[in-house]
Steps between C-alpha positions, in 0.01 A plus 500: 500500500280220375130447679563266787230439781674369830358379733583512915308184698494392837445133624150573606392613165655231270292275748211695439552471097572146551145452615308700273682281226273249621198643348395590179452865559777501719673374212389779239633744778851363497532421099645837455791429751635227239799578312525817727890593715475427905759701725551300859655697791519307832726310714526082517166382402536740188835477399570111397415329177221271635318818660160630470616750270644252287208277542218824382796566205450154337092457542476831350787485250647800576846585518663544876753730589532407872659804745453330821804429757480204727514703850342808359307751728218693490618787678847673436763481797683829668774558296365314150593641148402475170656172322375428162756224439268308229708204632453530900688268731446554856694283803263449813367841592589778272331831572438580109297170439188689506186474316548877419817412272302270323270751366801703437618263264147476337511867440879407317324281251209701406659825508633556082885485474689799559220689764604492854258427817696729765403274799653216338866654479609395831383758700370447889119470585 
């Protein structure tokens, strides 16, 4: 498995490293972000092209993959299972569109080829 750094952001921080590209030494502390991989997980104000993950993806030139789900949760529902899908579509409220299933399918792509993460084979939480 090649060397890969990913990176997991929230909307706070990419505000945060927004700001400190204002300044010179705020700019030294972000230079080694450049060129680097962002993963997103989140609901709507993640998942779209125009979002802030998008946004953070192009000032840094860094290459996106984007694992947010517009309608997303933060907490898992009664009754939710594991659904790594890579290609998720979800129809109004869909107990499986959690934000847990999104680092499921994280764990899919940086996990080599051929090893399996038990949690992620379908299995109830």
């Amino acid at each position: 498995m090649k060397n890969i750094f990913h990176l997991i952001i929230t909307a706070g921080l990419v505000s945060i490293l927004l700001v400190c590209c204002q300044s010179q030494e705020g700019k030294k502390q972000t230079e080694s972000l450049y060129g680097k991989q962002i993963v997103a997980i989140g609901n709507s104000i993640t998942a779209p092209k125009d979002s802030w993950a998008w946004i953070t993806a192009q000032h840094f030139d860094m290459e996106l993959t984007n694992l947010a789900v517009s309608g997303a949760q933060w907490t898992d529902y009664q009754g939710t299972t594991v659904d790594t899908n890579p290609k998720p579509v979800y129809d109004g409220v869909h107990t499986n569109n959690v934000i847990s299933n999104q680092v499921y399918r994280f764990l899919q792509l940086i996990v080599p080829e051929g090893e399996i993460i038990s949690e992620a084979e379908g299995e109830k939480f």
